[in-house]
Coordinates of C-alpha atoms in Angstrom, one line a residue:
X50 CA 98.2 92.5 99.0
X51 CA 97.5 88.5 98.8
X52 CA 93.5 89.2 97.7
X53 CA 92.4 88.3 94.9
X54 CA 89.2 90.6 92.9
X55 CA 86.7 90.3 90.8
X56 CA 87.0 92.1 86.9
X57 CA 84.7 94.9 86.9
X58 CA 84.9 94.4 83.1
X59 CA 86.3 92.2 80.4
X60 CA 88.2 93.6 77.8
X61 CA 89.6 91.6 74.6
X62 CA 93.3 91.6 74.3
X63 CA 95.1 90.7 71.6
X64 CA 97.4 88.1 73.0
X65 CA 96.9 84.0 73.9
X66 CA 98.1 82.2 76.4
X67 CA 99.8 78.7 76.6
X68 CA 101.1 76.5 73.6
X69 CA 101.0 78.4 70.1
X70 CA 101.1 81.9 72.0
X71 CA 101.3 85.4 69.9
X72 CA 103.3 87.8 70.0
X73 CA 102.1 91.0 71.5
X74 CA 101.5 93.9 69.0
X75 CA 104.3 96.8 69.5
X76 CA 102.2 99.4 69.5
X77 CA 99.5 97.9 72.0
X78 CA 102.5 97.8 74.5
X79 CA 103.3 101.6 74.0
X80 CA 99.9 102.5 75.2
X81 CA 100.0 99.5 78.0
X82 CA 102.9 101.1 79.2
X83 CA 101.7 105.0 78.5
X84 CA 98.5 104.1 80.8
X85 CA 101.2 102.3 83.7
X86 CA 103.3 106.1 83.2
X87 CA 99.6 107.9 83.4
X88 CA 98.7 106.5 86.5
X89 CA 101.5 106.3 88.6
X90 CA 102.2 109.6 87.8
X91 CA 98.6 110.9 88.7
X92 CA 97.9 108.2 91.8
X93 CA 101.5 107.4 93.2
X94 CA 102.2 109.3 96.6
X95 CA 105.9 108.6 96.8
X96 CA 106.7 108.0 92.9
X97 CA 109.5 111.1 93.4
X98 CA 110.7 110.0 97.5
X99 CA 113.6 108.4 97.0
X100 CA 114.3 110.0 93.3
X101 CA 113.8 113.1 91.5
X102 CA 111.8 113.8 88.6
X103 CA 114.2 113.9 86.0
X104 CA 115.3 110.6 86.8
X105 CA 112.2 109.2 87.3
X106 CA 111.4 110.4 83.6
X107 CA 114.8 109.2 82.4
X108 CA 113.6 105.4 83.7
X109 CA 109.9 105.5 82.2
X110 CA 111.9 106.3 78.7
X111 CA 114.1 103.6 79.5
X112 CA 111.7 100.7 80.8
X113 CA 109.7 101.9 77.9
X114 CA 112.4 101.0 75.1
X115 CA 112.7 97.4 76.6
X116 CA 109.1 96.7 77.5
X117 CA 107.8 97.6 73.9
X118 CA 110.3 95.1 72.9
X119 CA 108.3 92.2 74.5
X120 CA 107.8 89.0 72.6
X121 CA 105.8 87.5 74.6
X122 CA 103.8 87.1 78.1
X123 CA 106.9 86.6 80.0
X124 CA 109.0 88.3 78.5
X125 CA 105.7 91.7 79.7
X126 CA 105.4 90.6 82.7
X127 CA 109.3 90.7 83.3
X128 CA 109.8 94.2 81.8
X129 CA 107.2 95.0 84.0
X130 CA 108.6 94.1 87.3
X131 CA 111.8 95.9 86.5
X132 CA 109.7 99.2 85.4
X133 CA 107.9 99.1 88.6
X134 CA 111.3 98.1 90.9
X135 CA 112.8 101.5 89.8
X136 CA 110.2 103.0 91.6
X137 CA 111.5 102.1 95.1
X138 CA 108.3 101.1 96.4
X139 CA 107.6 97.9 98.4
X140 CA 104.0 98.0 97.4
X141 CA 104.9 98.6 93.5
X142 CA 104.6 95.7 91.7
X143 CA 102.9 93.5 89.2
X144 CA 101.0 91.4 92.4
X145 CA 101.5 87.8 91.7
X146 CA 98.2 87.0 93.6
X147 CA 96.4 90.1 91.6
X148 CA 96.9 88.5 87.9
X149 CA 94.2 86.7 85.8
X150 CA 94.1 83.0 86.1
X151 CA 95.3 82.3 82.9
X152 CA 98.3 84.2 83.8
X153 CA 99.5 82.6 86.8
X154 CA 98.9 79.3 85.5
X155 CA 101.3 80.4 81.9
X156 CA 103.8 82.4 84.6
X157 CA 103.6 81.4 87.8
X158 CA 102.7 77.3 88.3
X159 CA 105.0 75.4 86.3
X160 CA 107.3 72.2 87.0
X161 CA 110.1 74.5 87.3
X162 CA 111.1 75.4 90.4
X163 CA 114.8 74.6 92.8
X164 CA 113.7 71.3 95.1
X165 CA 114.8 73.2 98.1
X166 CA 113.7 75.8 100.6
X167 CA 116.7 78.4 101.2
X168 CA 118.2 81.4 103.2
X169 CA 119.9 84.1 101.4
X170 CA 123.3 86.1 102.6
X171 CA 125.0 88.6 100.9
X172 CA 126.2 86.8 97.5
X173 CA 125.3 83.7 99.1
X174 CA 122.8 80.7 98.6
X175 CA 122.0 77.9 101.6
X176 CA 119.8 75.4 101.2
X177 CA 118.0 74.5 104.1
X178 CA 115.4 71.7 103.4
X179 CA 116.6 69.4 100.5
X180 CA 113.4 67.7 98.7
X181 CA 114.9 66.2 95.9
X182 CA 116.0 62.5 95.4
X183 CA 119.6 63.3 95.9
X184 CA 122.3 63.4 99.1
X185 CA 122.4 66.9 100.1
X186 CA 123.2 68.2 103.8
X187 CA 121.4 71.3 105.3
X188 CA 123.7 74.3 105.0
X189 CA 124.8 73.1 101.6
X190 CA 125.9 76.5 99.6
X191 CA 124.6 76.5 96.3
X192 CA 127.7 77.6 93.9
X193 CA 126.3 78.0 90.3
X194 CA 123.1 76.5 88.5
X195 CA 123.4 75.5 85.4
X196 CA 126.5 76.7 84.8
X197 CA 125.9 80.1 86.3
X198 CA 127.6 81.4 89.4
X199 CA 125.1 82.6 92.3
X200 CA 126.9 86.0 92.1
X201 CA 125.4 86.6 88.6
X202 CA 122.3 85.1 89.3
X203 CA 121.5 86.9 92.8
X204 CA 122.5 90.1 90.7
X205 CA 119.6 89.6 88.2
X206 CA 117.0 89.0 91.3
X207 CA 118.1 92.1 91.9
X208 CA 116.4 94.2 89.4
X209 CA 113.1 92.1 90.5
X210 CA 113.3 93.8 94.3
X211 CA 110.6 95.3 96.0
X212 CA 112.1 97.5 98.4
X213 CA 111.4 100.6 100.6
X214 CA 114.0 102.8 99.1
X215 CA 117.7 101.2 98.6
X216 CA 117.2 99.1 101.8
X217 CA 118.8 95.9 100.7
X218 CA 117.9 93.7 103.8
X219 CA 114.4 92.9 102.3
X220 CA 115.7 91.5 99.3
X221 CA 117.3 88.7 101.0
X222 CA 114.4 87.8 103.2
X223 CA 111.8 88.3 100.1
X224 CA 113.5 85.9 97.6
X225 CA 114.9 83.6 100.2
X226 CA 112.6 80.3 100.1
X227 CA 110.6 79.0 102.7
X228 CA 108.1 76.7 100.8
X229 CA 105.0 78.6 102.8
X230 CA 101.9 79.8 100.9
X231 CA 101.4 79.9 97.3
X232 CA 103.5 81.9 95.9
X233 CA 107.3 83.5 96.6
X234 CA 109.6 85.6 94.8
X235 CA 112.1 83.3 94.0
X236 CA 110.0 80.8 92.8
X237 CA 108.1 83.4 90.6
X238 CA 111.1 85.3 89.1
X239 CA 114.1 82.3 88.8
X240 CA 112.9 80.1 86.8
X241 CA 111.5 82.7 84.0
X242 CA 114.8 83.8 84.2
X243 CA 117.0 80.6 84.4
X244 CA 114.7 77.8 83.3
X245 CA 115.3 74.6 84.0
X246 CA 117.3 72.6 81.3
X247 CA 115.2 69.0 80.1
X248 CA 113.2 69.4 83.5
X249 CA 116.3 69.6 85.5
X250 CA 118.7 71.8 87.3
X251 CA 122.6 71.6 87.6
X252 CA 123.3 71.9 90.8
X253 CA 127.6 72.9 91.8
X254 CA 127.7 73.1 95.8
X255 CA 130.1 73.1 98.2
X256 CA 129.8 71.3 101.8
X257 CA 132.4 71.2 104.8
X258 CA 134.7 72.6 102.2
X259 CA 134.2 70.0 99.3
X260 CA 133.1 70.9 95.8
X261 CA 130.6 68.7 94.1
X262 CA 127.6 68.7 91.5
X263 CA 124.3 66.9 91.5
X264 CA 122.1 67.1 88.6
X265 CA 118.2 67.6 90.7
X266 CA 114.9 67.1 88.9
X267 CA 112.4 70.6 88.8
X268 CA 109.5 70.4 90.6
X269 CA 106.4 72.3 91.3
X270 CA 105.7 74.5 94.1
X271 CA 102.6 72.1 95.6
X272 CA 105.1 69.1 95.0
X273 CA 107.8 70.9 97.2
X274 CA 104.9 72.0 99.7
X275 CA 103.8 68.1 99.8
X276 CA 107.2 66.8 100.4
X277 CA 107.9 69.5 103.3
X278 CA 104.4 68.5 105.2
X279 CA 105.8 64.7 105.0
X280 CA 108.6 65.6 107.0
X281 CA 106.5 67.9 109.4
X282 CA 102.9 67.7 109.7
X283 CA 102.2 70.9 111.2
X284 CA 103.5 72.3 107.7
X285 CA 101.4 74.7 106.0
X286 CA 99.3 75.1 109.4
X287 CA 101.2 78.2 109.6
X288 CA 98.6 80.2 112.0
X289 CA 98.9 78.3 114.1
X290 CA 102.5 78.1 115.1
X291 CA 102.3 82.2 114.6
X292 CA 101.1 83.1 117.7
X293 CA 102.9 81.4 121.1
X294 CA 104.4 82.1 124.4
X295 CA 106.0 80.1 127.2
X296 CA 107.6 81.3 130.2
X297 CA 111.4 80.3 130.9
X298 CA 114.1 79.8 133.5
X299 CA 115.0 83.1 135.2
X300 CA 112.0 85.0 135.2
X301 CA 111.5 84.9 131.4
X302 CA 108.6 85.4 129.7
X303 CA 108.7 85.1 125.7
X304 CA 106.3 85.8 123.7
X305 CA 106.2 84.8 119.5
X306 CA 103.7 86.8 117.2
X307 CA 104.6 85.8 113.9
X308 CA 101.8 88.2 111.8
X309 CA 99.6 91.3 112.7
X310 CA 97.2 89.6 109.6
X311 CA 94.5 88.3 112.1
X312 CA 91.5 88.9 110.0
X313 CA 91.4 85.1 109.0
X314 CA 92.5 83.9 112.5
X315 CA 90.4 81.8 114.5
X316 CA 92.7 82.5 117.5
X317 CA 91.1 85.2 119.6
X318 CA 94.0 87.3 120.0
X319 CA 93.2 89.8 122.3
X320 CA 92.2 87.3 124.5
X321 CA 95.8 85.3 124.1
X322 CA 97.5 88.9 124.6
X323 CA 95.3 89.0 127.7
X324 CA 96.1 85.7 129.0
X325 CA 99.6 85.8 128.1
X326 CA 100.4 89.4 130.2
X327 CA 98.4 88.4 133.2
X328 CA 100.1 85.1 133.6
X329 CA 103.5 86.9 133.3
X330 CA 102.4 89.7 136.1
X331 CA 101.3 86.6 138.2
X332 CA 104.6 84.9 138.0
X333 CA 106.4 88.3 138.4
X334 CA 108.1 87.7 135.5
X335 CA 111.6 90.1 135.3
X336 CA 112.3 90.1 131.4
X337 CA 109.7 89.9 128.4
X338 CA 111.3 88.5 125.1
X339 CA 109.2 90.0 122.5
X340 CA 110.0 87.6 119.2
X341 CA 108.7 89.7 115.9
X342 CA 111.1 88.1 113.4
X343 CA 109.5 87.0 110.4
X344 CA 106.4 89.4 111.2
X345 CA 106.4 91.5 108.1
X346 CA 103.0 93.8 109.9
X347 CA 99.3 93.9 109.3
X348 CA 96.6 95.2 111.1
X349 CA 97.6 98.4 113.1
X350 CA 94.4 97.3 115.8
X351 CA 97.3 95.0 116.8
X352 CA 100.2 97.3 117.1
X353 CA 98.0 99.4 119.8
X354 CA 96.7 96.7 121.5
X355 CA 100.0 95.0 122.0
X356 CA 101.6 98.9 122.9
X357 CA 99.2 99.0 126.3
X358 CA 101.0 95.9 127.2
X359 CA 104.6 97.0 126.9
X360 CA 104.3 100.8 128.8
X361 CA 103.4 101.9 132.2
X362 CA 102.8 104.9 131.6
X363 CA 100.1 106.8 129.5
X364 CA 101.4 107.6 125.8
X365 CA 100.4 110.1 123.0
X366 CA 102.0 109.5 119.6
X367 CA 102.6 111.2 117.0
X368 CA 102.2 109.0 114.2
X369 CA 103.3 109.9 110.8
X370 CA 101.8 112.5 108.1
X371 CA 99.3 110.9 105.7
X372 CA 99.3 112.3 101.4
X373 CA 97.7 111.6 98.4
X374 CA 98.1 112.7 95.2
X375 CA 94.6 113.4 93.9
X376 CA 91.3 114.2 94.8
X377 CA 89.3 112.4 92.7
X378 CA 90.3 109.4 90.1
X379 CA 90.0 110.6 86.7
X380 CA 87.3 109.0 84.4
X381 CA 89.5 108.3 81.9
X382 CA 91.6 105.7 84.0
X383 CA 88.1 103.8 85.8
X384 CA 87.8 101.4 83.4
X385 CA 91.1 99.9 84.3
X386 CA 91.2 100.5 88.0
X387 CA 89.7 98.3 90.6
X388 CA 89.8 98.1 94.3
X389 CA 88.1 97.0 97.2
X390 CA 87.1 99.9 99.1
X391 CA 85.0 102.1 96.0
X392 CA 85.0 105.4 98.1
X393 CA 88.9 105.7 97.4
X394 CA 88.0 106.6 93.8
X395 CA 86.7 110.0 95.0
X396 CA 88.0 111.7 97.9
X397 CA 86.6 115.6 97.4
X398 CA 85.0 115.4 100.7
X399 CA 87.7 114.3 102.9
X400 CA 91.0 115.8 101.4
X401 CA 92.7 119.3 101.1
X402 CA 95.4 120.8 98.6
X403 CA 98.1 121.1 101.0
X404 CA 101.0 121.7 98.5
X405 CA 101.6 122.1 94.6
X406 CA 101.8 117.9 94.3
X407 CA 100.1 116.5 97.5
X408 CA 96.6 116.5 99.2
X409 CA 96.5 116.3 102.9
X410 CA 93.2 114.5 105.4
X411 CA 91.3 117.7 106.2
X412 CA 90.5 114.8 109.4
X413 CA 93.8 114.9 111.2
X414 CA 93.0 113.1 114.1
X415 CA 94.9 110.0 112.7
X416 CA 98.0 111.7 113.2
X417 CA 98.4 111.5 117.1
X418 CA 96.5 108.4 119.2
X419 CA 96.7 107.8 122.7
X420 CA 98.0 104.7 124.2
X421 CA 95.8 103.6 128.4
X422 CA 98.6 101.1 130.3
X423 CA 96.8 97.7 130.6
X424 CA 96.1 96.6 134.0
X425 CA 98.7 94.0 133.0
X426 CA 101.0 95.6 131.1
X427 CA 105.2 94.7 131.7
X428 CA 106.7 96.2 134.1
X429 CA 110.2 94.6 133.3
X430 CA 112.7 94.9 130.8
X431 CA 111.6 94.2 127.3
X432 CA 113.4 92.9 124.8
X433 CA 112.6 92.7 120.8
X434 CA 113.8 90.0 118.5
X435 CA 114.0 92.0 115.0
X436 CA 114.7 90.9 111.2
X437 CA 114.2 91.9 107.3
X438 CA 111.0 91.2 107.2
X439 CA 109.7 93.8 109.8
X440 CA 108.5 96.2 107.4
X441 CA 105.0 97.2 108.1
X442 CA 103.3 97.6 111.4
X443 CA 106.2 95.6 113.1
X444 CA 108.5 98.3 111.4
X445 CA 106.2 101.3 113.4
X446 CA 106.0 99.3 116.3
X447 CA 110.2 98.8 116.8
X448 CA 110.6 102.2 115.7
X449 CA 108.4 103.1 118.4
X450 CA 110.0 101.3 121.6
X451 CA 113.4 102.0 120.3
X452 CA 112.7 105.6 120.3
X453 CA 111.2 105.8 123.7
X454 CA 113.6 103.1 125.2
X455 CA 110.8 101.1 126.0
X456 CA 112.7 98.3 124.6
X457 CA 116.3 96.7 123.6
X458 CA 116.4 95.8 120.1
X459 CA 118.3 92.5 119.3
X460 CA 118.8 91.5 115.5
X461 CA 120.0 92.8 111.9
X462 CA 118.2 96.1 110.4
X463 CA 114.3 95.5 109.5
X464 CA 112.6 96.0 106.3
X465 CA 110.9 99.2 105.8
X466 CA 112.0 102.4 105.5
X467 CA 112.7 105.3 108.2
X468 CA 111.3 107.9 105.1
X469 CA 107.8 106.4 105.0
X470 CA 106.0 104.2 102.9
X471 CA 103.0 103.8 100.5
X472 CA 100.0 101.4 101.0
X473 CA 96.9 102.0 102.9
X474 CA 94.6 101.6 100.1
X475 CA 95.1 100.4 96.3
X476 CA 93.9 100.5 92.7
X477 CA 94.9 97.7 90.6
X478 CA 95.8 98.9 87.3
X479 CA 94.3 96.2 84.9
X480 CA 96.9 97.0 81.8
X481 CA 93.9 96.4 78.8
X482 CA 96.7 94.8 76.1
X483 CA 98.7 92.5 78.0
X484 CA 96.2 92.3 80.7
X485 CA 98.8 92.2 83.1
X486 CA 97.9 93.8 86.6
X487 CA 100.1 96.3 89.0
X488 CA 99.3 97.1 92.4
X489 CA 99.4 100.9 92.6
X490 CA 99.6 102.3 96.5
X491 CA 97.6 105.3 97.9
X492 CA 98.2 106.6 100.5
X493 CA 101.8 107.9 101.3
X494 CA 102.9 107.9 105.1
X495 CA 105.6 110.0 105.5
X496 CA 107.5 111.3 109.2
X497 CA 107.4 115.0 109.6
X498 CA 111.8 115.1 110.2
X499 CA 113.7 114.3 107.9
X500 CA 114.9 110.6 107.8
X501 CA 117.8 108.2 106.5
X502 CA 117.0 106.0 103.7
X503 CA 117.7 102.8 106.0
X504 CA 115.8 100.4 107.7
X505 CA 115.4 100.3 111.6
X506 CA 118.8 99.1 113.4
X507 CA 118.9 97.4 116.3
X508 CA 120.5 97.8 119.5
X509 CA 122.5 94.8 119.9
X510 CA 123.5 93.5 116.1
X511 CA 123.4 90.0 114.8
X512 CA 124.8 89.3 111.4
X513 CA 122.9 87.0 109.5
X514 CA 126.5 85.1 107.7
X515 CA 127.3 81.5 107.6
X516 CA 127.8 81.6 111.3
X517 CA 124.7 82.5 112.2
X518 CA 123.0 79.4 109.9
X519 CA 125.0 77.0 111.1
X520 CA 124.4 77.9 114.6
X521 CA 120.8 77.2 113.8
X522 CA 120.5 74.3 111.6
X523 CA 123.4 72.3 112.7
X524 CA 123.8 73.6 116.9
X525 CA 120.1 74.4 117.0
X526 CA 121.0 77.7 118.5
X527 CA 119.6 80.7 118.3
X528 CA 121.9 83.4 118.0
X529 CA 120.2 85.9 118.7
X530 CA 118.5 84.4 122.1
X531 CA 122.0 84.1 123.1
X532 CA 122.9 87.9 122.5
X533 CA 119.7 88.7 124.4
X534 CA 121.3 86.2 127.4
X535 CA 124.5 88.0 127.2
X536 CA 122.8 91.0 128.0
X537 CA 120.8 90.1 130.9
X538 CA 123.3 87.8 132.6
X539 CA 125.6 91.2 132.2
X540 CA 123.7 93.8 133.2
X541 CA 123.1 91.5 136.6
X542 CA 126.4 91.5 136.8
X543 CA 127.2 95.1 136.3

């Protein structure tokens, strides 16, 4: 949810920003944090999925204790992120992009973050890019900062997920740093918890089995972002690099669709899908290498159109059951909910009590669509690259060819969660005291079996360990190309 929204009201808060800030009144936090409890509790579709009410209550008394404790902005907005990670909800969160000005600038756009981009495995840090003035080699794995050991500190992101469930793979790919957009995890959370020391950070690595520490000046984010398009100018032009596809040696055609978020595009990707699938039939291409990693969803327009490509054959699916928990926002809670689409705040006309917590789409035509072959669609083998950050429409997608063996997964376990998810539409809760903002889901989509709380797995597994990054940065090999050209050159020789 990276939009940002017009306040349908102002409200005066008793709390500053910047030098000379105040503390925040104790009692103005207990009803900050009774509103939060109010409306998750009325508007949340999957606030008791992955835990049962009791302890559900049990953490709202608990993140209630410590957030009434707050001194100060960050100390809120930190307490506040943990209260909302408890949920289990991927969606749940104090939106980075969603809080006032003032607050991102306080929080959020400081001279403190790591001069690095990284990949995160396990218990362990890599840095990949190095931007700062000093000697250190891709690969490098970051030990302790600051004195701290990357166990401990890794274990304190932790508590600052935003997961599906207890799906642990996202983690790693959320807070692992790339340098790309605005804002990322690790750049928001770190460095309010570990901030750096006189402007600078403590670096204690290790490198081809040596032990050594540099001592690396903080930067800002558009400092890092700067440094990163001086080494590659195409930097930042993300879009563009999202969306490619080349045909290879032995009837290979591969294909690269980095987001499903085409709304800002200026490619015209039907058209590319068009172009790309007729070339392949024209060159009788044997094996399509579908490349998703990175590809954490967007719009579901894309998942269909994409489908017709990859089946022969006429489909129906059965998509997933949609819930809500109300029927109509309660008056009381307007003034400090906003969202983009205003007919979400009343839904009497288009929902049903189906149970004693949940109301069901009287219009349930959304739960089956039919997928018409392409006149160009595949008619090889498929093959789909997979990683954490398939967790959206990418997630529904893999799901769906792995289920139907349309396809040969190749990669470690997505994002997502095979229980459902929350999203669809939002209400910002505007919290009137601290007048910090969380990002409350609507619309819970759920599968009618039951389901493990996991992610997808793939068919043929990749770990993502030391191995695997130093194959890439250091061999420029792909490891998980290579498993899908293990496969082919041995089923030809089967």
């Amino acid at each position: 949810m990276k939009k940002k929204f017009y306040l349908l009201m102002t409200i005066l808060i008793p709390f500053s920003y910047g030098m000379g800030q105040k503390s925040i009144n104790q009692d103005s936090l207990r009803k900050d944090f009774k509103l939060l409890k109010e409306v998750l509790e009325s508007y949340h579709p999957g606030l008791y999925r992955f835990k049962n009410p009791k302890t559900v209550e049990r953490d709202f008394k608990l993140s209630e204790q410590e957030f009434i404790k707050s001194k100060d902005l960050k100390e809120a907005y930190l307490s506040l992120h943990r209260a909302t990670t408890k949920i289990q909800c991927g969606h749940t969160y104090p939106n980075f992009w969603n809080q006032e000005k003032e607050v991102r600038i306080e929080l959020f756009e400081k001279e403190d973050k790591l001069p690095f981009t990284t990949n995160i495995i396990k218990n362990t840090i890599l840095i990949n890019e190095n931007l700062s003035e000093k000697k250190i080699t891709t690969g490098s794995e970051i030990i302790a900062i600051n004195g701290i050991e990357t166990r401990l500190i890794l274990d304190e992101l932790k508590r600052y997920r935003r997961l599906d469930g207890n799906n642990m793979n996202k983690f790693y790919a959320n807070f692992s740093l790339t340098g790309i957009g605005k804002y990322e995890a690790f750049d928001i959370i770190f460095p309010l918890l570990f901030p750096p020391i006189e402007n600078h950070y403590t670096i204690d690595l290790k490198s081809n089995d040596k032990y050594y520490s540099v001592k690396v000046k903080s930067v800002s984010r558009k400092y890092r972002s700067d440094k990163l398009l001086e080494k590659d100018s195409s930097f930042g032009n993300v879009k563009s690099k999202l969306w490619q596809y080349s045909f290879l040696e032995d009837s290979i055609a591969r294909l690269k669709i980095g987001t499903f978020a085409v709304w800002d595009m200026k490619l015209d990707w039907k058209k590319f899908l068009n172009d790309f699938f007729s070339e392949a039939k024209t060159k009788k291409s044997k094996y399509l290498l579908l490349d998703l990693r990175g590809n954490e969803g967007g719009l579901m327009e894309v998942y269909r159109e994409l489908l017709s490509y990859l089946t022969t054959k006429p489909l129906e699916i059965r998509r997933y059951d949609k819930y809500v928990r109300y029927s109509k926002a309660k008056e009381i809670h307007r003034p400090f909910l906003e969202t983009w689409n205003e007919s979400i705040y009343d839904l009497t006309d288009e929902v049903v009590q189906n149970d004693d917590y949940y109301f069901e789409f009287k219009d349930d035509t959304y739960k089956f669509f039919n997928i018409v072959p392409n006149p160009y669609a595949f008619d090889g083998k498929i093959y789909m690259l997979i990683n954490a950050d398939n967790s959206s429409a990418t997630y529904y997608l893999g799901n769906y060819l792995k289920k139907n063996k349309l396809a040969t997964l190749i990669g470690e376990t997505t994002g997502g969660n095979q229980k459902g998810t929350n999203g669809g539409e939002f209400f910002m809760l505007k919290l009137p005291y601290t007048s910090l903002e969380v990002d409350i889901p609507l619309i819970g989509y759920y599968p009618i079996d039951k389901a493990k709380d996991t992610g997808l797995s793939p068919d043929i597994f990749v770990e993502r360990n030391l191995n695997y990054f130093y194959n890439k940065w250091k061999l420029n090999k792909d490891l998980d190309i290579s498993a899908f050209y293990e496969d082919i050159n041995l089923k030809k020789n089967q």
